[in-house]
Amino acid sequence: MNTEILGVILIYATVVALAIPLGRYIGKIVNYENTWLDKIFNPVDKLFFKLSGIDPTKEMNWKQHLVALITINIVWFVLSMLVLTNMSWLPLNPDANPSMSADLAFNTSVSFVTNTNLQHYSGETGLSYLGQLILMLWQFISAGTGIAICAVVFMAMKERTSETLGNFYSFFVRACTRILLPLALVVASLLAFNGTPMTFEGKDTITTLEGEEQQISRGPVAAFVAIKQLGTNGGGFYGPNSSNPMENPSYFTNIVETISIFLIPIAMVFAMGYVLKRRKLALTIFGVMTLGFLLLLIPSIYFEMNGNTAITQMGIQQNMGSMEGKEVRFGSAASATWAIFTTCTSNGSVNAMHDSMTPLTGMFAMLGMMINSFYGGVGVGFLNFYIFIILAVFISGLMVGRTPEFLGKKIEAKEMKIAMVIALLHPFLILVGTAISSFLYAGNPTEYAGWLNNPGYHGFSEMLYEFTSSSANNGSGFEGLGDNTPFWNIACGLVMLLARYLPIIGPIAIAGILASKKYIPESNGTLKTDTSTFGLMVFAVIAIVAALAFFPALTLGPIAEYFALNVR
């Protein structure tokens, strides 16, 4: 078997092998069971709560959880704006990088607040070390809030009737101290020992093989990269992200970083099974997610390893596959694997340029974000999948003539209305944003000429990808798009805000409403939701509601580009 394929199999097998025990550990944290890190972090937690004046034992209803989440996000958003617009004179700026403009600071702050990490700047020249550290802190906060709000849904899914669902601040602090921080320390250490910089010194001057002097940017890169991967954040310390050899020096570091993308999203599924004591349900959900993921991954690897037909027609051999925009040290298979890993989650980091992927691989990357529930982001990926479970339960109940129930709670009109609004919000934001940008460009291509380096099918794909990435809180991009303009900064910022908070509010509202309903024990007439049949039903709902909504747009972009290259 090809060694590149063996590498892909090794990466995924390692992720699953690590995610199962990690899921059990996360489940214990959600249930407040004893863990081996309690002795270290219990005093730290108590210090945080003492300084903030917060009572972590106070129970909250679902509305209070949302208020707590939004409050944390607003406070740190304001701080981020202040730092980014004043970096030039603040400390930790050895390279004298300038402050950001207001519209770029708004886009960047929103991007990191929402766990998107869409970057319309290049980190090594656009941020001071203080700016990088503020954004790194945000990578902990946004991932921690995702895990915390997912824990609230787990509590709501328990077989009981309850108005209160734990304490958000307690879930949040425990997620940061007991999950994200220890994992980040391990990953950062592995990266630092394998060549990733970890320093506060400024640029280094080196002499190249040609005898020329060159300035090389450094900084606290290893720490930044560790949490960017683990928290499905994705924002790079450097502009080229993890294709830069300073962020990702070798094939070993590439394996570590790729594993880190999927580790917590998969572990959250197994954590749900542990918390609810429903291992079969967790396996059913994991199976559906994995099926969808593999349907995107396998053809992507195939197309990248077989090269670009346009280059083949020029008589050029492509023994290594399609290598435009890719690093030789990784190869085409590992690059395609990362592309699907990063877009099936809300990570968005890259080790190759997605703009240079073959047309259908670019489409599969977009589909991962359009569906946005095959593993998904840390915590919120499960929330997106939860919406499709509610829809599938309701449709299945109608098909078999039974009252729709999920985990002993009746699903009624109110929950369905919320679920449908949230399911349709994602396509709405992506397609409306793409339509507006296409209208502007088509109406005045001279004025907006700086937007597209590739007019035509691929140019449309670049705009579609940008709004898809923003709405999926992903952050990757087809970087042929000139996106550091007021239009793209503000439009994408608004999409990121709506696409982050409404899909959190909806599932939490549904979970809170269901939790307060009378619990009905399972009987012979209860629809089983932990079977392969129900799993296929959920997959069908995802395919119909999520994937097909985007087919016309994909036809105008990557599908049309594919046929333009291959039909002569």
JSON list of C-alpha atoms in Angstrom, two decimals, residues 295-305 307-308 322 324 326 332 335-344 350 352-371 457-458 460-466 468-469 474 476-479 550 553-562 565:
[
{"chain": "A", "resi": 295, "resn": "LEU", "atom": "CA", "xyz": [-17.36, 10.28, 1.75]},
{"chain": "A", "resi": 296, "resn": "LEU", "atom": "CA", "xyz": [-15.55, 13.63, 1.60]},
{"chain": "A", "resi": 297, "resn": "LEU", "atom": "CA", "xyz": [-12.04, 12.40, 2.45]},
{"chain": "A", "resi": 298, "resn": "ILE", "atom": "CA", "xyz": [-11.60, 9.43, 0.12]},
{"chain": "A", "resi": 299, "resn": "PRO", "atom": "CA", "xyz": [-12.42, 11.20, -3.19]},
{"chain": "A", "resi": 300, "resn": "SER", "atom": "CA", "xyz": [-10.37, 14.23, -2.13]},
{"chain": "A", "resi": 301, "resn": "ILE", "atom": "CA", "xyz": [-7.26, 12.09, -1.63]},
{"chain": "A", "resi": 302, "resn": "TYR", "atom": "CA", "xyz": [-7.96, 10.35, -4.95]},
{"chain": "A", "resi": 303, "resn": "PHE", "atom": "CA", "xyz": [-8.22, 13.57, -6.95]},
{"chain": "A", "resi": 304, "resn": "GLU", "atom": "CA", "xyz": [-5.14, 15.16, -5.37]},
{"chain": "A", "resi": 305, "resn": "MET", "atom": "CA", "xyz": [-2.98, 12.06, -5.81]},
{"chain": "A", "resi": 307, "resn": "GLY", "atom": "CA", "xyz": [-2.92, 15.28, -10.33]},
{"chain": "A", "resi": 308, "resn": "ASN", "atom": "CA", "xyz": [-4.40, 18.19, -12.24]},
{"chain": "A", "resi": 322, "resn": "SER", "atom": "CA", "xyz": [-1.25, 17.65, -7.80]},
{"chain": "A", "resi": 324, "resn": "GLU", "atom": "CA", "xyz": [0.59, 23.16, -6.80]},
{"chain": "A", "resi": 326, "resn": "LYS", "atom": "CA", "xyz": [1.50, 22.05, -1.48]},
{"chain": "A", "resi": 332, "resn": "SER", "atom": "CA", "xyz": [-0.61, 15.42, -1.87]},
{"chain": "A", "resi": 335, "resn": "SER", "atom": "CA", "xyz": [-2.45, 17.82, 2.25]},
{"chain": "A", "resi": 336, "resn": "ALA", "atom": "CA", "xyz": [-5.86, 16.56, 1.09]},
{"chain": "A", "resi": 337, "resn": "THR", "atom": "CA", "xyz": [-6.36, 14.82, 4.44]},
{"chain": "A", "resi": 338, "resn": "TRP", "atom": "CA", "xyz": [-5.65, 18.02, 6.36]},
{"chain": "A", "resi": 339, "resn": "ALA", "atom": "CA", "xyz": [-8.01, 19.95, 4.04]},
{"chain": "A", "resi": 340, "resn": "ILE", "atom": "CA", "xyz": [-10.95, 17.67, 4.86]},
{"chain": "A", "resi": 341, "resn": "PHE", "atom": "CA", "xyz": [-10.02, 17.38, 8.56]},
{"chain": "A", "resi": 342, "resn": "THR", "atom": "CA", "xyz": [-9.92, 21.16, 8.88]},
{"chain": "A", "resi": 343, "resn": "THR", "atom": "CA", "xyz": [-13.20, 21.78, 7.02]},
{"chain": "A", "resi": 344, "resn": "CYS", "atom": "CA", "xyz": [-15.21, 18.97, 8.62]},
{"chain": "A", "resi": 350, "resn": "VAL", "atom": "CA", "xyz": [-4.12, 24.74, 6.41]},
{"chain": "A", "resi": 352, "resn": "ALA", "atom": "CA", "xyz": [-1.50, 23.62, 1.75]},
{"chain": "A", "resi": 353, "resn": "MET", "atom": "CA", "xyz": [-3.29, 26.28, -0.25]},
{"chain": "A", "resi": 354, "resn": "HIS", "atom": "CA", "xyz": [-6.93, 25.29, -0.71]},
{"chain": "A", "resi": 355, "resn": "ASP", "atom": "CA", "xyz": [-7.19, 27.71, -3.63]},
{"chain": "A", "resi": 356, "resn": "SER", "atom": "CA", "xyz": [-4.81, 25.38, -5.52]},
{"chain": "A", "resi": 357, "resn": "MET", "atom": "CA", "xyz": [-6.72, 22.16, -4.83]},
{"chain": "A", "resi": 358, "resn": "THR", "atom": "CA", "xyz": [-8.31, 20.41, -7.81]},
{"chain": "A", "resi": 359, "resn": "PRO", "atom": "CA", "xyz": [-11.89, 21.64, -8.36]},
{"chain": "A", "resi": 360, "resn": "LEU", "atom": "CA", "xyz": [-13.74, 18.72, -6.78]},
{"chain": "A", "resi": 361, "resn": "THR", "atom": "CA", "xyz": [-11.43, 18.59, -3.76]},
{"chain": "A", "resi": 362, "resn": "GLY", "atom": "CA", "xyz": [-12.24, 22.28, -3.26]},
{"chain": "A", "resi": 363, "resn": "MET", "atom": "CA", "xyz": [-15.92, 21.34, -3.48]},
{"chain": "A", "resi": 364, "resn": "PHE", "atom": "CA", "xyz": [-15.57, 18.58, -0.89]},
{"chain": "A", "resi": 365, "resn": "ALA", "atom": "CA", "xyz": [-13.80, 21.02, 1.44]},
{"chain": "A", "resi": 366, "resn": "MET", "atom": "CA", "xyz": [-16.70, 23.43, 1.02]},
{"chain": "A", "resi": 367, "resn": "LEU", "atom": "CA", "xyz": [-19.24, 20.65, 1.60]},
{"chain": "A", "resi": 368, "resn": "GLY", "atom": "CA", "xyz": [-17.58, 19.83, 4.91]},
{"chain": "A", "resi": 369, "resn": "MET", "atom": "CA", "xyz": [-18.25, 23.41, 6.01]},
{"chain": "A", "resi": 370, "resn": "MET", "atom": "CA", "xyz": [-21.69, 23.61, 4.40]},
{"chain": "A", "resi": 371, "resn": "ILE", "atom": "CA", "xyz": [-22.88, 20.51, 6.26]},
{"chain": "A", "resi": 457, "resn": "TYR", "atom": "CA", "xyz": [-15.92, 29.75, -12.24]},
{"chain": "A", "resi": 458, "resn": "HIS", "atom": "CA", "xyz": [-13.01, 29.78, -9.81]},
{"chain": "A", "resi": 460, "resn": "PHE", "atom": "CA", "xyz": [-17.18, 32.53, -7.94]},
{"chain": "A", "resi": 461, "resn": "SER", "atom": "CA", "xyz": [-15.83, 29.62, -5.88]},
{"chain": "A", "resi": 462, "resn": "GLU", "atom": "CA", "xyz": [-13.51, 32.00, -4.03]},
{"chain": "A", "resi": 463, "resn": "MET", "atom": "CA", "xyz": [-16.43, 34.20, -2.95]},
{"chain": "A", "resi": 464, "resn": "LEU", "atom": "CA", "xyz": [-18.63, 31.20, -2.13]},
{"chain": "A", "resi": 465, "resn": "TYR", "atom": "CA", "xyz": [-15.81, 29.68, -0.06]},
{"chain": "A", "resi": 466, "resn": "GLU", "atom": "CA", "xyz": [-15.27, 32.90, 1.91]},
{"chain": "A", "resi": 468, "resn": "THR", "atom": "CA", "xyz": [-19.05, 29.39, 3.64]},
{"chain": "A", "resi": 469, "resn": "SER", "atom": "CA", "xyz": [-15.96, 29.57, 5.84]},
{"chain": "A", "resi": 474, "resn": "ASN", "atom": "CA", "xyz": [-14.05, 27.81, 9.97]},
{"chain": "A", "resi": 476, "resn": "SER", "atom": "CA", "xyz": [-9.84, 28.87, 5.94]},
{"chain": "A", "resi": 477, "resn": "GLY", "atom": "CA", "xyz": [-10.00, 30.53, 2.55]},
{"chain": "A", "resi": 478, "resn": "PHE", "atom": "CA", "xyz": [-9.40, 30.39, -1.17]},
{"chain": "A", "resi": 479, "resn": "GLU", "atom": "CA", "xyz": [-6.66, 32.97, -0.83]},
{"chain": "A", "resi": 550, "resn": "PHE", "atom": "CA", "xyz": [-25.96, 24.27, -1.90]},
{"chain": "A", "resi": 553, "resn": "ALA", "atom": "CA", "xyz": [-24.18, 27.24, -6.07]},
{"chain": "A", "resi": 554, "resn": "LEU", "atom": "CA", "xyz": [-21.63, 24.41, -6.29]},
{"chain": "A", "resi": 555, "resn": "THR", "atom": "CA", "xyz": [-22.73, 23.83, -9.88]},
{"chain": "A", "resi": 556, "resn": "LEU", "atom": "CA", "xyz": [-21.81, 27.42, -10.77]},
{"chain": "A", "resi": 557, "resn": "GLY", "atom": "CA", "xyz": [-18.40, 27.13, -9.10]},
{"chain": "A", "resi": 558, "resn": "PRO", "atom": "CA", "xyz": [-16.28, 23.98, -8.60]},
{"chain": "A", "resi": 559, "resn": "ILE", "atom": "CA", "xyz": [-18.46, 21.60, -10.65]},
{"chain": "A", "resi": 560, "resn": "ALA", "atom": "CA", "xyz": [-18.44, 23.94, -13.66]},
{"chain": "A", "resi": 561, "resn": "GLU", "atom": "CA", "xyz": [-14.68, 24.41, -13.25]},
{"chain": "A", "resi": 562, "resn": "TYR", "atom": "CA", "xyz": [-14.17, 20.63, -13.15]},
{"chain": "A", "resi": 565, "resn": "LEU", "atom": "CA", "xyz": [-10.91, 21.43, -17.27]}
]
